[in-house]
Amino acid sequence: MDRRRFLRATSLTGGALLFPGLDTAPARATPGRGLPSVDHPLYLDPIADPDAIPRFVRELPRPARVDLSNGGSRTIAMAPARQDVLGCGPELRTPVWGFGQVGRAGAGRAPVTWPGPTVVARRHRPVRIHWANALPFGHLLPVDTTIHWAYTGTDHTLAGTGVPPVVHLPGAHTGAGDDGHPEAWYTLGGATGPRFVRTRSCYDNDQEAATLWYHDHTMGLTRLNVYAGLAGFYLLRDDRELALLGRNRLPAGRYELELAIQDRMFHPDGRLAYPDAPADSPRWPGGPSIRPEFYGQVITVNGRAWPYLEVEPRQYRLRLLNASNSRFYRLSAGGGWPFPVTQIGADNGFLHEPHRLDGPLVLSPGERADLIVDFRDHRGATFELTNDAPTPFPYGAPVAPPADRVLQFRVTRPYDRRVAEPRLPGAFRDAPYRVAGRPARTRRLLLLNGRDEFGRPRPRLGTVEHGALGWKDPITETPRLNTSEVWEVFNTTFETHPIHLHLAHFQVLERASFTATRDPRTGALSDIRIGRTRPPEVGESGPKDTVMVPPGSVTRVKAHFDRRGVYVWHCHILEHEEHDMMRNYEVV
Ligand SMILES: [Cu+2]
């Protein structure tokens, strides 16, 4: 070992010692009694002590793959399953909802898993997926029926009609009938939401290679259905990416891994726990209440709590997704990167050039990052992927252990000399990503806080001119077909909101701080003064569908709208989206 490598290896050991005594906790479940329990004000029943859940004792699961790279149709069912999430033995398997491929020609059904199988598709080869509803008549988690949800104003009940799911593929360029609109839900018995079109969604795949994902998007149940496990990856490849893979310019095969990071809480018997305490309001009618945000202290990756990943001393391609309800992650290995990490892609495609990270990577709910992680100089080392994003982000409480750990890398797998090390290209695009065309107009949109009829905090969307607007207010964003627009999102709240558009990919243009006068009744802004603009982060310079809008700032994006119909835009904090940070928009 040369001196440089020796120093790096010893500094690694130093890094690991930053967290003494927290390395590998033993499983502390008592047979028959489950995990040690603690009381928590948000839960009626005791929850499992997060510190008693073993860390880094089970390997990272790799989702099965559904190869649709030649196009075609498939049936993927949403159904209940039991899964070893906690690594505490078979008696503490967690009931989840997941996705499983239903075999063709009577071949039976593949296991139902959380996350679901990773669909691999190819550009210009359309696929059709029948998202079959095999969910039970009753929810796994406490349902708040006071917010606007699928069955509001209907005679349906979960026990009588079943659970109504609908699948959305964020980042997919789809027709409105295939988009998974929150009101396009459907049940086993044939009940459907007002915007339902079909259960077989056609994905045209007429867009560049990207790290897409699919998840449930049902009105008022998204946070619960996703929490129960209804999410998975959809990797779209194109000729350019396949050529890079063919010329060994990107890690491929078992060296390419998708990682869905999600925070959870559990009951001592292994069941998922989601807050169910009543709202703190004298007007509250009883029953579980949605919370302003959800933060779990148990971090799962690919449906397993705190897994480890054994790697060779070589380069890996990690396709990260923050699929958490509310939690942001500021990822690093103890504050920095003792091994080189290079970002090559954002939500919807490659960056222009590889971008070597010189600090932590922030991922808000819904965002994806395509990374090359280089373990070549670190044979034998162990690293922990850590998180120090405050909750809410960025001015909330610091992360308390054990939620400050995500995953452990062990560079202990023997190097396979038969597989040549890839050499990254100098560029992934011919030019930096731009949304072409003069913007047809600029819209000024608003993020603001309010209260609902029970006095609960309720974040809102709206426009600068009108102030707060709810789900049922008339549509105000009506871009004309085949035009580009600039959307300026003004955030008057004290936290960052990840704003997501269906259908349209956008270019993040810039951010600036602002001051304004706010109408105390409507929230509308006047007398706006905008400060100095800042360019987007390098990692945001590729095509995006979700963008962080920091508090007190205006974030400008430029999007192109090229399919007709009603889509939604919303905050991707699922507790915000459902109460009531989501609006329709219509391409006309
Ligand atoms: Cu939000």
Coordinates of C-alpha atoms and ligand atoms in Angstrom, one line a residue:
M1 CA 0.0 0.0 0.0
D2 CA 1.4 3.4 -0.9
R3 CA 1.5 6.3 1.5
R4 CA -1.5 8.1 0.0
R5 CA -3.7 4.9 0.1
F6 CA -2.5 4.2 3.7
L7 CA -3.5 7.7 4.8
R8 CA -6.9 7.4 3.2
A9 CA -7.5 4.0 4.7
T10 CA -6.5 5.2 8.2
S11 CA -8.6 8.3 7.8
L12 CA -11.5 6.0 7.0
T13 CA -11.0 4.2 10.3
G14 CA -11.0 7.6 11.9
G15 CA -14.3 8.4 10.2
A16 CA -15.9 5.2 11.5
L17 CA -14.8 6.1 15.0
L18 CA -16.9 9.3 14.8
F19 CA -19.8 7.2 15.9
P20 CA -18.4 5.0 18.7
G21 CA -20.7 2.3 20.0
L22 CA -23.2 2.7 17.3
D23 CA -21.8 0.3 14.7
T24 CA -23.7 -2.9 14.7
A25 CA -26.4 -3.1 17.3
P26 CA -27.5 -6.7 18.1
A27 CA -31.0 -7.8 17.5
R28 CA -32.8 -7.2 20.7
A29 CA -36.2 -8.6 20.0
T30 CA -37.6 -10.9 22.6
P31 CA -39.2 -14.0 21.1
G32 CA -43.0 -13.8 21.4
R33 CA -42.9 -10.3 22.8
G34 CA -41.3 -8.4 20.0
L35 CA -39.1 -5.4 20.1
P36 CA -38.7 -3.2 23.2
S37 CA -41.4 -0.5 23.1
V38 CA -41.6 3.2 23.9
D39 CA -44.5 5.6 24.0
H40 CA -44.7 8.4 21.5
P41 CA -47.3 11.2 21.6
L42 CA -48.2 10.7 18.0
Y43 CA -49.2 7.1 18.4
L44 CA -52.0 5.5 20.4
D45 CA -50.1 2.2 20.8
P46 CA -46.5 1.8 21.8
I47 CA -43.9 1.9 19.1
A48 CA -40.7 -0.1 18.7
D49 CA -37.7 1.6 20.2
P50 CA -35.8 2.6 17.1
D51 CA -32.5 2.1 18.9
A52 CA -33.4 -1.5 19.5
I53 CA -33.7 -2.2 15.7
P54 CA -30.5 -3.8 14.5
R55 CA -28.4 -1.8 12.1
F56 CA -26.2 -3.1 9.3
V57 CA -26.9 -6.8 9.9
R58 CA -28.9 -7.5 6.7
E59 CA -27.8 -7.0 3.1
L60 CA -29.4 -4.5 0.9
P61 CA -32.2 -6.1 -1.1
R62 CA -32.1 -5.6 -4.9
P63 CA -35.5 -5.3 -6.5
A64 CA -36.3 -7.9 -9.1
R65 CA -36.3 -6.5 -12.7
V66 CA -39.1 -6.5 -15.2
D67 CA -37.5 -6.3 -18.6
L68 CA -39.7 -4.3 -21.0
S69 CA -36.8 -3.0 -23.1
N70 CA -38.5 -4.5 -26.1
G71 CA -41.8 -2.9 -25.3
G72 CA -45.0 -4.9 -24.8
S73 CA -47.5 -5.3 -22.0
R74 CA -47.3 -6.6 -18.5
T75 CA -49.5 -7.0 -15.5
I76 CA -48.2 -5.8 -12.2
A77 CA -50.4 -6.3 -9.2
M78 CA -50.7 -4.3 -6.0
A79 CA -51.2 -6.7 -3.2
P80 CA -50.4 -7.4 0.5
A81 CA -47.2 -9.3 1.5
R82 CA -45.1 -9.9 4.6
Q83 CA -41.5 -8.8 4.4
D84 CA -38.5 -9.1 6.6
V85 CA -37.9 -5.3 7.0
L86 CA -36.3 -5.2 10.4
G87 CA -33.9 -8.2 10.3
C88 CA -35.3 -9.5 13.6
G89 CA -36.3 -13.0 12.4
P90 CA -39.4 -14.5 10.8
E91 CA -41.8 -13.8 13.7
L92 CA -41.3 -10.0 13.2
R93 CA -42.0 -9.9 9.5
T94 CA -43.8 -6.7 8.5
P95 CA -47.1 -6.7 6.7
V96 CA -46.6 -4.4 3.7
W97 CA -48.3 -3.6 0.4
G98 CA -46.2 -4.1 -2.6
F99 CA -46.1 -4.8 -6.3
G100 CA -45.5 -8.1 -8.0
Q101 CA -45.4 -9.1 -11.6
V102 CA -48.2 -11.5 -12.7
G103 CA -46.7 -14.1 -15.0
R104 CA -47.7 -14.5 -18.6
A105 CA -49.3 -17.7 -19.8
G106 CA -50.3 -18.9 -16.4
A107 CA -46.8 -18.7 -15.0
G108 CA -48.1 -17.5 -11.7
R109 CA -47.2 -14.4 -9.8
A110 CA -43.8 -13.2 -8.8
P111 CA -43.3 -12.3 -5.2
V112 CA -45.0 -9.1 -4.1
T113 CA -42.4 -6.8 -2.7
W114 CA -41.8 -3.3 -1.3
P115 CA -40.4 -1.6 -3.3
G116 CA -41.9 -3.2 -6.3
P117 CA -39.9 -4.7 -9.2
T118 CA -37.8 -2.3 -11.2
V119 CA -39.2 -1.9 -14.7
V120 CA -36.5 -1.5 -17.4
A121 CA -37.8 0.2 -20.5
R122 CA -36.3 1.6 -23.7
R123 CA -36.9 4.9 -25.4
H124 CA -39.3 4.8 -28.3
R125 CA -40.6 1.3 -27.3
P126 CA -43.9 1.9 -25.7
V127 CA -45.1 -0.3 -22.8
R128 CA -48.5 -0.9 -21.4
I129 CA -48.7 -1.9 -17.7
H130 CA -51.9 -3.2 -16.2
W131 CA -51.7 -2.1 -12.6
A132 CA -54.0 -4.7 -11.1
N133 CA -55.7 -3.9 -7.8
A134 CA -55.4 -6.8 -5.4
L135 CA -55.5 -4.7 -2.3
P136 CA -57.7 -5.7 0.6
F137 CA -60.9 -4.3 2.0
G138 CA -59.4 -2.2 4.7
H139 CA -56.3 -0.1 5.1
L140 CA -53.0 -1.2 6.7
L141 CA -52.7 2.3 8.3
P142 CA -55.0 4.8 10.0
V143 CA -57.0 6.8 7.5
D144 CA -58.0 10.4 8.2
T145 CA -61.4 10.9 6.5
T146 CA -61.6 14.7 7.4
I147 CA -59.3 15.7 4.6
H148 CA -60.4 15.6 1.0
W149 CA -59.8 11.9 0.0
A150 CA -61.0 9.5 -2.7
Y151 CA -64.3 8.6 -1.0
T152 CA -65.2 12.1 0.2
G153 CA -68.8 12.8 -0.9
T154 CA -69.4 9.2 -2.0
D155 CA -71.1 6.2 -0.3
H156 CA -68.0 4.1 -0.6
T157 CA -66.1 2.8 2.4
L158 CA -62.8 0.9 2.5
A159 CA -64.6 -2.1 4.1
G160 CA -67.4 -2.1 1.6
T161 CA -65.7 -1.0 -1.6
G162 CA -62.0 -1.8 -1.0
V163 CA -58.9 0.3 -1.3
P164 CA -58.8 2.6 -4.3
P165 CA -55.2 2.9 -5.8
V166 CA -53.9 4.7 -8.9
V167 CA -50.3 4.5 -10.1
H168 CA -48.4 7.6 -11.3
L169 CA -45.0 7.5 -12.9
P170 CA -43.2 10.8 -11.9
G171 CA -41.2 12.2 -14.8
A172 CA -43.0 10.1 -17.4
H173 CA -44.2 12.0 -20.5
T174 CA -47.7 10.4 -20.7
G175 CA -51.1 11.3 -21.9
A176 CA -53.5 12.6 -19.3
G177 CA -55.5 9.4 -19.3
D178 CA -52.3 7.4 -18.4
D179 CA -50.9 9.8 -15.9
G180 CA -52.3 8.4 -12.7
H181 CA -54.3 11.5 -11.8
P182 CA -55.2 11.4 -8.0
E183 CA -58.9 11.2 -9.0
A184 CA -58.3 8.3 -11.5
W185 CA -58.4 5.7 -8.8
Y186 CA -60.3 2.4 -9.2
T187 CA -61.4 -0.5 -6.9
L188 CA -61.6 -4.3 -7.2
G189 CA -65.4 -4.0 -7.4
G190 CA -65.4 -1.5 -10.3
A191 CA -65.9 1.8 -8.5
T192 CA -63.8 4.6 -10.1
G193 CA -62.8 8.1 -9.4
P194 CA -64.1 11.0 -11.5
R195 CA -61.0 11.1 -13.7
F196 CA -60.6 7.4 -14.2
V197 CA -59.8 6.3 -17.8
R198 CA -58.3 2.8 -17.6
T199 CA -56.3 0.5 -15.4
R200 CA -53.8 -0.2 -18.2
S201 CA -51.4 2.7 -18.5
C202 CA -49.5 3.3 -21.7
Y203 CA -46.1 4.7 -21.3
D204 CA -44.8 6.0 -24.6
N205 CA -41.2 6.3 -23.4
D206 CA -40.6 9.1 -25.9
Q207 CA -38.1 10.8 -23.7
E208 CA -34.5 10.5 -22.8
A209 CA -32.9 7.9 -20.4
A210 CA -33.9 8.6 -16.8
T211 CA -34.3 7.3 -13.3
L212 CA -38.1 7.2 -13.1
W213 CA -40.2 5.7 -10.4
Y214 CA -43.8 4.6 -9.9
H215 CA -46.0 5.1 -6.8
D216 CA -49.6 5.3 -5.7
H217 CA -51.1 8.7 -6.1
T218 CA -54.7 8.3 -4.8
M219 CA -56.4 11.4 -3.5
G220 CA -56.0 11.6 0.3
L221 CA -54.4 8.2 0.5
T222 CA -51.0 8.7 -1.3
R223 CA -49.1 9.2 2.0
L224 CA -50.5 6.0 3.4
N225 CA -50.4 3.8 0.3
V226 CA -46.7 4.8 -0.4
Y227 CA -45.9 4.3 3.2
A228 CA -47.4 0.8 3.1
G229 CA -44.9 0.1 0.3
L230 CA -46.5 1.1 -3.1
A231 CA -43.5 2.4 -4.9
G232 CA -40.9 1.1 -7.3
F233 CA -38.3 2.1 -9.9
Y234 CA -38.7 2.5 -13.7
L235 CA -35.4 2.8 -15.5
L236 CA -35.7 4.2 -19.0
R237 CA -32.7 3.7 -21.3
D238 CA -31.9 5.3 -24.6
D239 CA -29.5 4.7 -27.4
R240 CA -26.9 7.1 -26.0
E241 CA -26.9 5.3 -22.6
L242 CA -26.9 1.9 -24.2
A243 CA -23.9 2.9 -26.3
L244 CA -22.1 4.1 -23.2
L245 CA -22.9 0.8 -21.5
G246 CA -21.7 -1.1 -24.6
R247 CA -18.4 0.8 -24.6
N248 CA -17.9 0.2 -20.9
R249 CA -18.2 3.9 -20.0
L250 CA -20.6 3.3 -17.1
P251 CA -20.8 0.6 -14.5
A252 CA -23.3 -2.0 -15.6
G253 CA -25.0 -5.2 -14.5
R254 CA -24.5 -6.0 -10.9
Y255 CA -22.5 -2.7 -10.5
E256 CA -25.6 -0.6 -11.2
L257 CA -28.0 -0.5 -8.2
E258 CA -31.2 1.5 -7.5
L259 CA -31.7 2.7 -3.9
A260 CA -35.0 3.9 -2.5
I261 CA -34.5 5.7 0.8
Q262 CA -37.6 5.9 3.1
D263 CA -38.1 6.5 6.8
R264 CA -40.5 4.5 8.8
M265 CA -41.7 3.7 12.3
F266 CA -42.8 0.3 13.6
H267 CA -44.8 -1.3 16.4
P268 CA -43.0 -3.8 18.6
D269 CA -44.6 -6.7 16.7
G270 CA -43.0 -5.5 13.4
R271 CA -46.1 -3.8 12.0
L272 CA -45.6 -0.4 10.3
A273 CA -46.6 2.5 12.5
Y274 CA -48.0 5.7 11.2
P275 CA -49.3 8.5 13.5
D276 CA -52.9 7.9 14.6
A277 CA -53.4 10.2 17.6
P278 CA -56.3 12.6 17.4
A279 CA -55.7 16.2 16.4
D280 CA -55.1 18.7 19.2
S281 CA -58.2 20.7 18.6
P282 CA -61.4 21.2 20.7
R283 CA -63.4 20.9 17.4
W284 CA -61.8 17.5 16.5
P285 CA -64.5 14.9 15.9
G286 CA -62.2 12.0 16.8
G287 CA -60.2 9.5 14.9
P288 CA -56.7 9.7 13.4
S289 CA -55.5 13.0 12.1
I290 CA -53.0 13.8 9.3
R291 CA -49.9 15.6 10.7
P292 CA -48.1 18.5 9.1
E293 CA -45.2 16.2 8.3
F294 CA -44.1 12.6 9.0
Y295 CA -40.6 11.8 10.2
G296 CA -39.7 8.2 11.0
Q297 CA -36.6 7.4 12.9
V298 CA -35.9 4.1 11.2
I299 CA -34.3 4.5 7.8
T300 CA -35.0 1.9 5.2
V301 CA -33.3 1.3 1.9
N302 CA -35.2 -0.9 -0.7
G303 CA -37.6 -1.9 2.1
R304 CA -35.1 -3.0 4.7
A305 CA -34.0 -1.1 7.8
W306 CA -30.4 0.1 7.7
P307 CA -29.0 -2.5 5.4
Y308 CA -25.3 -3.0 4.4
L309 CA -24.0 -3.2 0.9
E310 CA -20.9 -5.3 0.2
V311 CA -19.0 -3.9 -2.7
E312 CA -15.9 -4.6 -4.7
P313 CA -13.1 -2.0 -4.7
R314 CA -14.4 -0.6 -8.0
Q315 CA -16.9 2.0 -9.4
Y316 CA -20.6 1.6 -8.9
R317 CA -23.5 3.4 -10.3
L318 CA -26.1 4.2 -7.6
R319 CA -29.5 5.5 -8.7
L320 CA -30.8 7.2 -5.6
L321 CA -34.4 8.1 -4.9
N322 CA -35.8 9.9 -1.9
A323 CA -39.2 8.1 -1.6
S324 CA -39.8 9.3 1.9
N325 CA -43.1 11.0 2.8
S326 CA -41.5 14.2 4.3
R327 CA -37.9 13.7 5.2
F328 CA -35.1 15.4 3.3
Y329 CA -31.7 13.7 3.2
R330 CA -28.4 15.5 3.3
L331 CA -26.2 12.6 2.4
S332 CA -22.5 12.1 2.9
A333 CA -20.2 9.7 4.7
G334 CA -19.8 11.4 8.1
G335 CA -19.8 15.0 6.7
G336 CA -17.7 14.6 3.5
W337 CA -16.9 12.0 0.9
P338 CA -13.8 9.9 1.7
F339 CA -14.3 8.1 -1.6
P340 CA -15.0 10.0 -4.9
V341 CA -18.7 10.5 -5.7
T342 CA -19.7 11.9 -9.1
Q343 CA -23.2 12.9 -10.0
I344 CA -24.1 12.1 -13.6
G345 CA -27.8 12.5 -13.7
A346 CA -30.8 14.3 -12.2
D347 CA -34.5 13.4 -12.1
N348 CA -35.1 13.0 -15.8
G349 CA -31.8 12.5 -17.5
F350 CA -28.1 13.0 -17.6
L351 CA -26.2 16.2 -16.6
H352 CA -24.1 17.7 -19.3
E353 CA -20.9 16.6 -17.6
P354 CA -20.0 14.5 -14.7
H355 CA -20.0 16.6 -11.5
R356 CA -17.7 15.5 -8.7
L357 CA -19.4 16.2 -5.4
D358 CA -17.4 18.3 -3.0
G359 CA -20.1 18.3 -0.3
P360 CA -23.2 16.5 0.9
L361 CA -26.0 15.6 -1.5
V362 CA -29.4 17.0 -0.6
L363 CA -32.4 15.0 -1.9
S364 CA -35.9 16.2 -1.2
P365 CA -38.9 13.8 -1.4
G366 CA -39.4 12.8 -5.0
E367 CA -35.9 13.8 -6.2
R368 CA -33.5 11.3 -7.8
A369 CA -29.8 11.4 -8.3
D370 CA -27.7 9.2 -10.6
L371 CA -24.2 8.7 -9.0
I372 CA -20.9 7.1 -9.7
V373 CA -19.3 6.0 -6.4
D374 CA -15.6 5.0 -6.6
F375 CA -14.4 2.5 -4.1
R376 CA -11.2 1.6 -6.0
D377 CA -8.8 3.0 -3.4
H378 CA -10.6 1.6 -0.4
R379 CA -10.3 -2.2 -0.3
G380 CA -11.3 -3.5 3.1
A381 CA -12.8 -0.2 4.3
T382 CA -16.2 0.3 5.8
F383 CA -18.3 3.5 5.4
E384 CA -21.6 4.7 6.6
L385 CA -23.9 6.8 4.4
T386 CA -25.0 9.5 6.9
N387 CA -27.8 12.1 6.9
D388 CA -27.8 15.4 8.7
A389 CA -30.8 17.2 7.1
P390 CA -32.9 19.0 9.7
T391 CA -36.6 18.3 10.0
P392 CA -38.4 20.3 8.5
F393 CA -35.7 21.3 6.1
P394 CA -33.6 23.5 6.4
Y395 CA -34.4 25.3 9.7
G396 CA -36.0 22.5 11.7
A397 CA -34.6 20.2 14.4
P398 CA -31.2 18.5 13.9
V399 CA -31.4 14.8 13.0
A400 CA -31.3 12.7 16.2
P401 CA -29.7 9.2 16.1
P402 CA -30.4 6.6 14.8
A403 CA -32.0 8.5 11.8
D404 CA -28.6 10.0 11.0
R405 CA -27.5 6.7 9.4
V406 CA -28.8 5.3 6.1
L407 CA -26.7 2.5 4.8
Q408 CA -23.3 0.8 5.3
F409 CA -20.8 0.2 2.5
R410 CA -18.4 -2.7 3.0
V411 CA -15.6 -2.8 0.5
T412 CA -15.0 -6.4 1.2
R413 CA -16.2 -8.2 -1.9
P414 CA -13.2 -9.7 -3.9
Y415 CA -12.4 -7.7 -7.1
D416 CA -13.6 -9.5 -10.2
R417 CA -10.8 -9.1 -12.7
R418 CA -12.9 -10.4 -15.5
V419 CA -14.9 -7.2 -15.5
A420 CA -13.0 -4.3 -16.8
E421 CA -13.2 -1.0 -14.9
P422 CA -15.4 1.5 -16.8
R423 CA -14.0 4.9 -17.9
L424 CA -16.5 7.7 -17.5
P425 CA -17.1 9.9 -20.6
G426 CA -16.2 13.6 -20.4
A427 CA -19.7 14.6 -21.3
F428 CA -23.1 12.9 -21.4
R429 CA -24.9 15.5 -23.5
D430 CA -23.9 17.5 -26.6
A431 CA -24.7 20.7 -24.7
P432 CA -26.1 21.7 -21.3
Y433 CA -29.8 20.9 -20.9
R434 CA -32.1 23.7 -22.0
V435 CA -35.9 24.0 -22.5
A436 CA -36.0 25.6 -25.9
G437 CA -38.2 28.4 -27.2
R438 CA -39.2 31.8 -25.9
P439 CA -41.5 31.4 -22.9
A440 CA -45.1 32.2 -24.0
R441 CA -45.8 33.6 -20.5
T442 CA -44.5 33.8 -16.9
R443 CA -46.7 32.6 -14.1
R444 CA -46.2 33.7 -10.5
L445 CA -47.2 30.9 -8.1
L446 CA -47.3 30.9 -4.3
L447 CA -46.6 28.6 -1.4
L448 CA -48.1 29.7 1.8
N449 CA -49.3 28.4 5.2
G450 CA -52.8 28.4 6.5
R451 CA -55.2 26.6 8.9
D452 CA -58.0 24.2 8.2
E453 CA -61.5 24.2 9.9
F454 CA -60.0 22.3 12.9
G455 CA -57.2 24.8 13.3
R456 CA -54.6 22.3 12.0
P457 CA -51.7 23.8 10.0
R458 CA -52.5 23.5 6.3
P459 CA -50.0 24.4 3.7
R460 CA -51.4 25.8 0.5
L461 CA -50.6 26.6 -3.1
G462 CA -51.9 29.6 -4.9
T463 CA -50.9 32.5 -7.1
V464 CA -49.2 35.7 -6.3
E465 CA -52.3 37.7 -7.6
H466 CA -55.1 35.6 -5.9
G467 CA -53.4 34.2 -2.8
A468 CA -54.3 30.8 -1.5
L469 CA -56.3 28.4 -3.8
G470 CA -57.5 24.9 -2.9
W471 CA -58.1 21.7 -4.8
K472 CA -61.6 22.7 -5.7
D473 CA -61.0 26.2 -6.8
P474 CA -61.0 26.7 -10.6
I475 CA -57.9 25.9 -12.5
T476 CA -55.6 29.0 -12.9
E477 CA -52.6 27.4 -14.7
T478 CA -53.6 26.8 -18.4
P479 CA -50.5 26.6 -20.6
R480 CA -51.2 26.4 -24.3
L481 CA -50.3 23.2 -26.1
N482 CA -46.7 23.2 -27.4
T483 CA -45.6 26.3 -25.6
S484 CA -43.0 26.9 -22.9
E485 CA -43.6 28.9 -19.8
V486 CA -41.6 30.2 -16.9
W487 CA -43.1 29.3 -13.5
E488 CA -41.9 31.5 -10.6
V489 CA -42.7 29.8 -7.3
F490 CA -42.7 32.2 -4.3
N491 CA -42.3 30.5 -1.0
T492 CA -43.7 32.5 2.0
T493 CA -43.4 29.6 4.4
F494 CA -40.4 28.7 6.7
E495 CA -39.5 25.4 5.1
T496 CA -38.4 24.1 1.7
H497 CA -41.1 22.5 -0.5
P498 CA -40.2 20.1 -3.3
I499 CA -42.5 21.2 -6.1
H500 CA -43.4 18.6 -8.7
L501 CA -45.1 18.9 -12.1
H502 CA -46.8 16.0 -13.8
L503 CA -46.1 15.7 -17.6
A504 CA -43.7 18.5 -18.0
H505 CA -39.9 18.3 -17.6
F506 CA -38.3 21.6 -16.6
Q507 CA -35.1 23.4 -16.5
V508 CA -34.3 25.1 -13.2
L509 CA -33.3 28.6 -14.2
E510 CA -32.4 30.4 -10.9
R511 CA -33.4 31.4 -7.4
A512 CA -33.6 34.7 -5.5
S513 CA -34.7 35.9 -2.2
F514 CA -37.6 38.3 -2.1
T515 CA -39.6 40.6 0.1
A516 CA -43.3 41.5 -0.4
T517 CA -46.4 42.8 1.3
R518 CA -48.9 40.0 2.0
D519 CA -52.7 40.5 2.0
P520 CA -53.7 39.2 5.5
R521 CA -56.9 37.8 4.2
T522 CA -56.0 36.0 1.0
G523 CA -52.2 35.7 1.2
A524 CA -51.8 37.5 -2.1
L525 CA -48.5 39.3 -2.6
S526 CA -47.9 42.9 -3.7
D527 CA -44.9 45.2 -3.8
I528 CA -42.5 42.3 -4.5
R529 CA -38.8 43.1 -4.4
I530 CA -36.5 40.5 -5.7
G531 CA -32.9 40.2 -4.5
R532 CA -29.8 39.0 -6.4
T533 CA -30.4 35.8 -8.4
R534 CA -28.4 32.6 -7.9
P535 CA -27.9 29.9 -10.5
P536 CA -29.2 26.4 -9.8
E537 CA -26.8 23.8 -8.2
V538 CA -24.8 21.9 -10.7
G539 CA -26.7 18.7 -9.7
E540 CA -29.9 20.4 -10.8
S541 CA -28.7 21.3 -14.3
G542 CA -30.3 18.3 -16.0
P543 CA -33.9 17.7 -16.8
K544 CA -36.0 17.8 -13.6
D545 CA -39.6 17.2 -12.5
T546 CA -39.2 18.1 -8.8
V547 CA -37.4 21.2 -7.5
M548 CA -36.6 22.5 -4.1
V549 CA -38.2 25.9 -3.4
P550 CA -36.4 27.2 -0.3
P551 CA -38.2 29.5 2.3
G552 CA -38.2 33.2 1.5
S553 CA -37.1 32.5 -2.1
V554 CA -38.6 32.6 -5.5
T555 CA -37.5 29.6 -7.7
R556 CA -37.8 29.9 -11.5
V557 CA -38.3 27.0 -13.7
K558 CA -38.9 26.8 -17.5
A559 CA -41.2 24.0 -18.7
H560 CA -42.5 22.8 -22.0
F561 CA -46.1 21.6 -22.3
D562 CA -46.7 19.3 -25.2
R563 CA -49.7 17.2 -24.3
R564 CA -53.3 18.3 -23.9
G565 CA -55.3 17.6 -20.7
V566 CA -55.6 18.0 -17.0
Y567 CA -52.5 17.2 -14.9
V568 CA -51.5 18.2 -11.3
W569 CA -48.7 20.1 -9.8
H570 CA -48.0 19.7 -6.1
C571 CA -45.6 19.7 -3.2
H572 CA -43.9 16.2 -3.0
I573 CA -44.0 16.2 0.8
L574 CA -46.8 13.7 0.8
E575 CA -48.4 15.1 4.0
H576 CA -48.5 18.5 2.4
E577 CA -49.8 17.3 -1.0
E578 CA -52.8 15.8 0.7
H579 CA -53.6 18.7 3.0
D580 CA -53.9 20.7 0.7
M581 CA -50.8 21.5 -1.4
M582 CA -51.9 20.1 -4.8
R583 CA -53.7 21.8 -7.7
N584 CA -54.8 20.8 -11.2
Y585 CA -53.4 22.5 -14.2
E586 CA -54.6 22.1 -17.8
V587 CA -52.8 22.1 -21.1
V588 CA -55.2 23.7 -23.5
Ligands
CU1 CU -44.6 21.1 0.9

